[in-house]
GROMACS .gro file of C-alpha atoms in nm:
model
  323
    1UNK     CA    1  23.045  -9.214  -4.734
    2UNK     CA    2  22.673  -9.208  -4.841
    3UNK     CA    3  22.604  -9.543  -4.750
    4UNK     CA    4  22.763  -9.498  -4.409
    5UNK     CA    5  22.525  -9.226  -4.380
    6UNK     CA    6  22.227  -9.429  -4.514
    7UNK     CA    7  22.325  -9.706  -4.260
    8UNK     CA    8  22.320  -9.459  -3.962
    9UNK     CA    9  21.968  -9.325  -4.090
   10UNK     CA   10  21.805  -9.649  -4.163
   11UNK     CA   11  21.925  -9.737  -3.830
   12UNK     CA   12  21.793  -9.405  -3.662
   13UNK     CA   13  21.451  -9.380  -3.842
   14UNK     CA   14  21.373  -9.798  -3.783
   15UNK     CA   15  21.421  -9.689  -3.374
   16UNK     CA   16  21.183  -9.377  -3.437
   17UNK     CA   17  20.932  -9.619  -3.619
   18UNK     CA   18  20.889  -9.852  -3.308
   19UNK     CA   19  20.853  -9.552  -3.108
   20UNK     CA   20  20.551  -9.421  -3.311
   21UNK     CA   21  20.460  -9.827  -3.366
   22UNK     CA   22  20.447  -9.838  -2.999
   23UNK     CA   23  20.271  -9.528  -2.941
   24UNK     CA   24  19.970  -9.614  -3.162
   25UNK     CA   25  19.976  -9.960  -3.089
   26UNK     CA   26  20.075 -10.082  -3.416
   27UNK     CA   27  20.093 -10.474  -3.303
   28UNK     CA   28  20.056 -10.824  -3.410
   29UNK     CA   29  19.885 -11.048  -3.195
   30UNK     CA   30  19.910 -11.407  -3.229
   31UNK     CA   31  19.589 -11.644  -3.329
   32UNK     CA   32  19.580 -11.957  -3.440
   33UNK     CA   33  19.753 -11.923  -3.750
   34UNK     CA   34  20.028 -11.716  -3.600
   35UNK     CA   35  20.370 -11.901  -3.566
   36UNK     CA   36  20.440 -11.662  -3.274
   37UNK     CA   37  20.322 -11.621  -2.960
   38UNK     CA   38  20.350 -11.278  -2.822
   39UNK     CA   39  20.259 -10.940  -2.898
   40UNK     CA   40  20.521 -10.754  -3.160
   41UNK     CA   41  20.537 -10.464  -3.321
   42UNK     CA   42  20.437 -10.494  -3.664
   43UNK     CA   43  20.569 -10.287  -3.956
   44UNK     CA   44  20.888 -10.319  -3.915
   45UNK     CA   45  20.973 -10.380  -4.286
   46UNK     CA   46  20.897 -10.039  -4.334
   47UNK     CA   47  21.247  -9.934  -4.390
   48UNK     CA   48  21.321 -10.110  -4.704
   49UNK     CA   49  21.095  -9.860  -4.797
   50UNK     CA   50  21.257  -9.575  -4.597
   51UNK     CA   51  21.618  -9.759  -4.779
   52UNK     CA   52  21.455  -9.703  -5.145
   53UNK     CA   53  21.379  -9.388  -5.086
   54UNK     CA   54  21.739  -9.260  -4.983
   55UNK     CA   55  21.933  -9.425  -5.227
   56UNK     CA   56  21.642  -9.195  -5.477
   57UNK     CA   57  21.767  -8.881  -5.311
   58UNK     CA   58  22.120  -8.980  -5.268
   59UNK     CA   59  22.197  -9.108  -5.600
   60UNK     CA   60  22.069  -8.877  -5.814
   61UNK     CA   61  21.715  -8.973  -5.826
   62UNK     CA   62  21.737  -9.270  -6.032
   63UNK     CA   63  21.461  -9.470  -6.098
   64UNK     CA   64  21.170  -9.234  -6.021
   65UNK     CA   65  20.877  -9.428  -6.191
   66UNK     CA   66  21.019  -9.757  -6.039
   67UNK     CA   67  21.016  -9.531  -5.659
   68UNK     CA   68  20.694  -9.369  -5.733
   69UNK     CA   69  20.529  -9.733  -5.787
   70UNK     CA   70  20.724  -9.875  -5.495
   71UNK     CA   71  20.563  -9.623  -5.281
   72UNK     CA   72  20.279  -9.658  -5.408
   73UNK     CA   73  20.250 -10.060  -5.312
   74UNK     CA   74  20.467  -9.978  -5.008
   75UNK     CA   75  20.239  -9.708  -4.852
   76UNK     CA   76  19.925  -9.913  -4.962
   77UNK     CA   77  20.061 -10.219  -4.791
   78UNK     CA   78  20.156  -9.995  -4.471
   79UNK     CA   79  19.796  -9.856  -4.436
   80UNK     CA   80  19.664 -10.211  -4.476
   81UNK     CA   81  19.915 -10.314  -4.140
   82UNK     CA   82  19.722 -10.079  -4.017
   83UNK     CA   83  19.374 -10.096  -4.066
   84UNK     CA   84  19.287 -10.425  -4.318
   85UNK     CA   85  19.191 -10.320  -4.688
   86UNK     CA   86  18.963 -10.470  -4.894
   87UNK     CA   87  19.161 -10.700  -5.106
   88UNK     CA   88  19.040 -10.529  -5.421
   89UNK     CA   89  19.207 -10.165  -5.267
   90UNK     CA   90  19.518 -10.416  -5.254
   91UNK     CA   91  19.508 -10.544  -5.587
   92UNK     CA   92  19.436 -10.236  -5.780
   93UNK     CA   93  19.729 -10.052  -5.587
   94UNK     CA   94  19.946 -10.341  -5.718
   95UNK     CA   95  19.838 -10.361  -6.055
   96UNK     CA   96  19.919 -10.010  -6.046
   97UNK     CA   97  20.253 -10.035  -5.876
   98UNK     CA   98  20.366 -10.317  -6.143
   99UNK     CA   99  20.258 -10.114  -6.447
  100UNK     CA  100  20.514  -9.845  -6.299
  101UNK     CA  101  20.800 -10.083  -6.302
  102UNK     CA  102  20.734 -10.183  -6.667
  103UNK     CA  103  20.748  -9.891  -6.739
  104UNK     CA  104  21.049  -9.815  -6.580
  105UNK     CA  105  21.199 -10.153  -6.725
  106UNK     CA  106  21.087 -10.026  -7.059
  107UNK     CA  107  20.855 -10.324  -7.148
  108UNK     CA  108  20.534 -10.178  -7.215
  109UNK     CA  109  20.464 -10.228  -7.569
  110UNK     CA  110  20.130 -10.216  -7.736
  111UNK     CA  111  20.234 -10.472  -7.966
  112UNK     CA  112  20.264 -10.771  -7.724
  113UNK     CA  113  19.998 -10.639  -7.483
  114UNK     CA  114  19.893 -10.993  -7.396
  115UNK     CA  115  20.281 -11.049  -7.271
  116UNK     CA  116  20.249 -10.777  -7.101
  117UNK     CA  117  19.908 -10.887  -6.902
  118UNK     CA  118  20.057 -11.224  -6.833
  119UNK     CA  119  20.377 -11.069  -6.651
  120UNK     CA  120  20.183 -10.778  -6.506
  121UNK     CA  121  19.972 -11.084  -6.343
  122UNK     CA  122  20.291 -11.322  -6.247
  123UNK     CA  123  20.458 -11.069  -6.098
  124UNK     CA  124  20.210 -10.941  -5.883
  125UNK     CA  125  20.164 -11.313  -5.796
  126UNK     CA  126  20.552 -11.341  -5.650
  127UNK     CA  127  20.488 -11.065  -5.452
  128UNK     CA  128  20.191 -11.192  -5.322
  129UNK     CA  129  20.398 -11.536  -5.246
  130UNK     CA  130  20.642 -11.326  -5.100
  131UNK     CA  131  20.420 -11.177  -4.852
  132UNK     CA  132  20.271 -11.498  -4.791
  133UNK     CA  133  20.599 -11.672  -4.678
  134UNK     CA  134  20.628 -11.422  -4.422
  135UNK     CA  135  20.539 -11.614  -4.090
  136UNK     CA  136  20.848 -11.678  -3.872
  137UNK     CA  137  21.135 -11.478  -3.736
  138UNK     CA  138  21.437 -11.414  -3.955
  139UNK     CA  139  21.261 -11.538  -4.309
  140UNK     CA  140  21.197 -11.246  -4.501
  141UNK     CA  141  21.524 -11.096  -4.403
  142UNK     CA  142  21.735 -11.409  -4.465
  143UNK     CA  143  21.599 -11.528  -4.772
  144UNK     CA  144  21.623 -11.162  -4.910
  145UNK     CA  145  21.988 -11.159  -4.853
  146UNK     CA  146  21.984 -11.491  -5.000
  147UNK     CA  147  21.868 -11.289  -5.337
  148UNK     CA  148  22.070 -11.014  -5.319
  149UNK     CA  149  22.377 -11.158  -5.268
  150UNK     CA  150  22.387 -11.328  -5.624
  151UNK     CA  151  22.232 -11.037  -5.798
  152UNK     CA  152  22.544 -10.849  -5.594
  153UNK     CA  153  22.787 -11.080  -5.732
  154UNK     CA  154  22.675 -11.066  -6.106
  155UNK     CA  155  22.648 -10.715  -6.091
  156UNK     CA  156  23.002 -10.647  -6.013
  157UNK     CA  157  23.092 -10.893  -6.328
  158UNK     CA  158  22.882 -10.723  -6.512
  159UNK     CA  159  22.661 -10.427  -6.473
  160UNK     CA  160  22.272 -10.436  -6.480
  161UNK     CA  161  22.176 -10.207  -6.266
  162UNK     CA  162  22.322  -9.916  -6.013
  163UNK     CA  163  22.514 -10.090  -5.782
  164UNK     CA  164  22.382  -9.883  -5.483
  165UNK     CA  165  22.071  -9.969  -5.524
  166UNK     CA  166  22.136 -10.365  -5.434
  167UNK     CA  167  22.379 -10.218  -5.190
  168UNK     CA  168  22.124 -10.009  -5.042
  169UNK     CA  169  21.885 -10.251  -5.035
  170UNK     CA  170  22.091 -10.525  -4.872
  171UNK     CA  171  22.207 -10.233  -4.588
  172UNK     CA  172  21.800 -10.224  -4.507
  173UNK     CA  173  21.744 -10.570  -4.458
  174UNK     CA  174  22.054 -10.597  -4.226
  175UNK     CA  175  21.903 -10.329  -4.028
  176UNK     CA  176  21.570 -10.531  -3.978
  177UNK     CA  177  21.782 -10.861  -3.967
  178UNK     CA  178  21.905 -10.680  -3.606
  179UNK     CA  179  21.584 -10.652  -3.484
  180UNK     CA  180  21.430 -10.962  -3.684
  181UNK     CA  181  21.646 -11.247  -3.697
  182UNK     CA  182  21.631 -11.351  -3.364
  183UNK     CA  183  21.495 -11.554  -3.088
  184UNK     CA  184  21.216 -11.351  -3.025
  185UNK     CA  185  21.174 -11.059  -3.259
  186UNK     CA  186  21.163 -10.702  -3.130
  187UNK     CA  187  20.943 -10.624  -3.471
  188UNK     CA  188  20.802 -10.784  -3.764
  189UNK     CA  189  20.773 -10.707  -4.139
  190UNK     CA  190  20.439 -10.688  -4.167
  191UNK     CA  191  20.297 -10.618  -4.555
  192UNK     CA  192  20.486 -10.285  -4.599
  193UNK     CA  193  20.803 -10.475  -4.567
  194UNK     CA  194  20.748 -10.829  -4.757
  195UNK     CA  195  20.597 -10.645  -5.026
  196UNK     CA  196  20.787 -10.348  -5.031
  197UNK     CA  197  21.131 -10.638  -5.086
  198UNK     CA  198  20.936 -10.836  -5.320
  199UNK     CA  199  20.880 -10.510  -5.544
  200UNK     CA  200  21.253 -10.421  -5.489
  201UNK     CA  201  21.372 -10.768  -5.544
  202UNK     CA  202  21.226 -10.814  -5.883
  203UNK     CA  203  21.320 -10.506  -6.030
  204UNK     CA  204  21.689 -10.647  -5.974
  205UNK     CA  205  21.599 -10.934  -6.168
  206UNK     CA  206  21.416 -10.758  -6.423
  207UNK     CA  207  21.727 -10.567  -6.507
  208UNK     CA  208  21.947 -10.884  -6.531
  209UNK     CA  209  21.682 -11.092  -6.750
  210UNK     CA  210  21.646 -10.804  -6.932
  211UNK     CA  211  22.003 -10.747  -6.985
  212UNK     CA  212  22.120 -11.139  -7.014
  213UNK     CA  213  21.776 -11.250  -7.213
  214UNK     CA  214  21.790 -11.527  -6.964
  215UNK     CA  215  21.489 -11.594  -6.765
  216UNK     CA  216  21.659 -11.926  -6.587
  217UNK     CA  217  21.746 -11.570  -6.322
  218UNK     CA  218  21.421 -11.671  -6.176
  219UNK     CA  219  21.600 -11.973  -6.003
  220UNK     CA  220  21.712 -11.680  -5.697
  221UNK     CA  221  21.320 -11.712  -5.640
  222UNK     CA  222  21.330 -12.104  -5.632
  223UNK     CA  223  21.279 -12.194  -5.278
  224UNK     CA  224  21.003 -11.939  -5.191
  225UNK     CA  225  20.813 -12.081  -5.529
  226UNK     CA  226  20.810 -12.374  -5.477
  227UNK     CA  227  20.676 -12.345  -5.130
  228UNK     CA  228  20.415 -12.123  -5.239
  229UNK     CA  229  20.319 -12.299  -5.492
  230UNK     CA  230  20.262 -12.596  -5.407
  231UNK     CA  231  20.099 -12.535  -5.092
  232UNK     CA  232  19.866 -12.331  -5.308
  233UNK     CA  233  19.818 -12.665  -5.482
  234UNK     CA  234  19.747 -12.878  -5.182
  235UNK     CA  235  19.510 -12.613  -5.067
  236UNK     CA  236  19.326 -12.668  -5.383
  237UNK     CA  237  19.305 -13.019  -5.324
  238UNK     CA  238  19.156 -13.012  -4.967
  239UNK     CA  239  18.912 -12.748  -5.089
  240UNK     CA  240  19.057 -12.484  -4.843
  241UNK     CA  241  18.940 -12.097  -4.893
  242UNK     CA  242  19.305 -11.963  -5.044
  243UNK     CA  243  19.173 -11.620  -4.882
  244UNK     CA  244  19.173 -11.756  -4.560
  245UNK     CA  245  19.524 -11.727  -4.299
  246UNK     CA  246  19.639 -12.071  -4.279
  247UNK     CA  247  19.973 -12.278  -4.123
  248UNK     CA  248  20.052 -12.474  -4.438
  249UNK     CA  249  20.340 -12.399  -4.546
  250UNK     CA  250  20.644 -12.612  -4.540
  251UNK     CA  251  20.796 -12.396  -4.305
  252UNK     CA  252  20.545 -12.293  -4.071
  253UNK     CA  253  20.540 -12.721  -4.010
  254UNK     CA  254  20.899 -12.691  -3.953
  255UNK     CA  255  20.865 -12.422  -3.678
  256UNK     CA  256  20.511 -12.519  -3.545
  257UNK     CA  257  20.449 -12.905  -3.585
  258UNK     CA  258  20.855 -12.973  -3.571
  259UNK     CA  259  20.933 -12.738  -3.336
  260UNK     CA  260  21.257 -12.665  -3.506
  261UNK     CA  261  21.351 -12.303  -3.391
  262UNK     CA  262  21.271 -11.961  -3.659
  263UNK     CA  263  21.604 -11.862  -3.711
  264UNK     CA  264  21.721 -12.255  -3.778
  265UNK     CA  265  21.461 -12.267  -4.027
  266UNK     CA  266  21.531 -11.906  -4.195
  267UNK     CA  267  21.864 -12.012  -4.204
  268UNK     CA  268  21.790 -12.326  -4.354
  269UNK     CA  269  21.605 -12.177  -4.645
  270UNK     CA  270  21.820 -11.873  -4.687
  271UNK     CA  271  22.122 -12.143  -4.731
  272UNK     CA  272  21.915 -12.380  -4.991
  273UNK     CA  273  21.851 -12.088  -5.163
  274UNK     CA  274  22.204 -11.988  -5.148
  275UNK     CA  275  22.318 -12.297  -5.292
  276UNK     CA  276  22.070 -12.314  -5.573
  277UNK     CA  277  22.148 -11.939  -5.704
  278UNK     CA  278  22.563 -12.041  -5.657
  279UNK     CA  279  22.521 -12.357  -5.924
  280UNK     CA  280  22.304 -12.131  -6.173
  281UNK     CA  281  22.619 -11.917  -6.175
  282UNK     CA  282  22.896 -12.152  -6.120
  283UNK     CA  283  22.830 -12.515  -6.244
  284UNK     CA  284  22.883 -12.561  -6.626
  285UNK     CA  285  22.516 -12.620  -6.716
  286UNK     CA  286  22.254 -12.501  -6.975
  287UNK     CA  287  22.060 -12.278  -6.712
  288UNK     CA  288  21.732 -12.386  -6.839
  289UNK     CA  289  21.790 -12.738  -6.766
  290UNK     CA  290  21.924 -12.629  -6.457
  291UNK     CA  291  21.636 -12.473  -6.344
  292UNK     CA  292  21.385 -12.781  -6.445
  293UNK     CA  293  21.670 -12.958  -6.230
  294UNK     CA  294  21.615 -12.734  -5.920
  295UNK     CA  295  21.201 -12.743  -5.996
  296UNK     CA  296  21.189 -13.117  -6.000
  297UNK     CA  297  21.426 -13.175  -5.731
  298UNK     CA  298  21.212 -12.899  -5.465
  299UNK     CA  299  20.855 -13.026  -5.596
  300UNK     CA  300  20.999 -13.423  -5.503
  301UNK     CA  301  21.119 -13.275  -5.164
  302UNK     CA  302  20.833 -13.048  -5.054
  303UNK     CA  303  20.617 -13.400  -5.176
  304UNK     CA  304  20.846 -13.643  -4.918
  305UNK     CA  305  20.815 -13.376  -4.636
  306UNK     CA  306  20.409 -13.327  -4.653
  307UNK     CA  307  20.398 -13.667  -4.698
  308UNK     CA  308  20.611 -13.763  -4.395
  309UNK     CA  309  20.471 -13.504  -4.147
  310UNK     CA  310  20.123 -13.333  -4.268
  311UNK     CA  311  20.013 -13.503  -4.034
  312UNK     CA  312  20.123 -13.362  -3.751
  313UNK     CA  313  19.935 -13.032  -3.838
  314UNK     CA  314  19.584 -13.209  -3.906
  315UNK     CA  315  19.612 -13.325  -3.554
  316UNK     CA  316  19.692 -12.980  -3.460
  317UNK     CA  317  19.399 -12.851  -3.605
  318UNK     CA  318  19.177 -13.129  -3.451
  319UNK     CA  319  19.338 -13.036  -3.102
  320UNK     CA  320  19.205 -12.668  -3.186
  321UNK     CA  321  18.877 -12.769  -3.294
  322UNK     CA  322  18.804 -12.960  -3.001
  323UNK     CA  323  18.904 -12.661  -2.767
   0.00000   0.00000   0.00000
């Protein structure tokens, strides 16, 4: 019963947000680097926010340092849609954020305080990269179902964490998927809403590697890492500002260059991410050679694909130079 009533509020307040989106003009319009090519209503994401924040008062406010940090990044992140922060403002807020969830997760301790900077600074790298995949309809909310469904799964086998929380979670990003995941998007994300999942999507896997001791869980990330990544990496190599908005990614080629439709492509990842996550679970493998498997096997792919049609966006960007 509560998360039919969660559903019919995350519904309710997502259709008030466009309305006071719309009324202070709350938009994303496209440029150069934009994969789109209308004006949308940005912020969309913000009800995986709104979602954590029920299942707090529903379920008998669990995880309060984890929410407090949450909406601390989330409401950060939403001001920043708004009007754009300096990127220190951003960083601090997230540094701040992640020291939260440690402390939620219980890892803060004095003794391996080095461990502790090291993860404070990976993980508010992956939620950077998470943000930064966010460019084309359907992505964010497909590839986040993509994560929850696993951490769903292995939850019911064996419990790491409320279950209403991933339920929760996964009822939020169906409610954006209806107003995301199509043709031509009647919202987007925006930073609230790829940074607000990526904060809720690795405190799931927190809990499990903490439970299981197995950090091969990182595997449900695979597809987005490796993108990032390694685009990060051929930046690098053409001596490209990493500050600066760019169309680099694998799949912004696929949508832009390729002209392969959003959703195909959001489907496309969400189902190779799928498919990775189901053989860490199912196939009858040592999960750390499993993942060096799945981290080869993405790095040779991403490789062939640049290789093949990278150049298809360098004579984009000469056609835009010349303009």
């Amino acid at each position: 019963m509560y998360l039919l009533i969660i559903g019919i509020l995350l519904v309710l307040l997502e259709l008030a947000y466009f309305r006071v989106a719309d009324r202070f003009n709350i938009i994303d319009k496209p440029n150069m680097r934009s994969s789109h090519t209308s004006v949308t209503l940005r912020g969309g994401g913000i009800v995986f926010l709104i979602g954590a924040w029920l299942f707090w008062l529903f379920f008998d406010l669990q995880y309060s340092w984890f929410i407090l940090g949450l909406s601390l990044i989330g409401i950060v992140s939403f001001i920043d849609d708004i009007h754009s922060l300096p990127d220190s403002t951003r960083l601090v807020a997230q540094f701040a954020a992640m020291f939260l969830m440690f402390y939620q997760l219980g890892i803060l301790n004095l003794h391996d305080w080095w461990m502790v900077i090291i993860a404070l600074i990976v993980c508010v790298g992956i939620v950077n990269a998470y943000n930064f995949m966010d460019g084309i309809n359907g992505i964010t909310g497909g590839y986040s179902l993509s994560v929850l469904i696993p951490l769903i799964c292995l939850n019911a086998r064996a419990p790491f964490i409320a279950m209403p929380y991933l339920y929760v979670a996964g009822l939020s990003v169906l409610v954006f998927c209806f107003f995301n995941f199509r043709k031509k998007a009647k919202c987007f994300a925006g930073d609230v809403g790829s940074i607000s999942m990526a904060f809720i999507l690795l405190f799931a896997l927190g809990k499990l590697i903490l439970s299981t001791g197995d950090f091969a869980y990182i595997v449900f990330l695979a597809v987005y890492g490796a993108d990032t990544v390694l685009t990060i990496c051929h930046r690098i190599m053409l001596h490209e500002n990493l500050g600066q908005a760019h169309r680099k990614h694998a799949f912004q080629l696929m949508a832009n260059e390729l002209k392969i439709p959003h959703t195909t492509v959001s489907y496309f990842y969400m189902a190779v991410q799928l498919l990775i996550s189901a053989g860490l679970i199912y196939l009858p493998i040592n999960h750390y050679i499993y993942l060096g498997i799945v981290i080869l096997v993405l790095g040779i792919s991403y490789l062939i694909f640049m290789k093949k049609y990278y150049h298809l966006h360098e004579e984009y960007l000469k056609s835009k130079t010349l303009q």
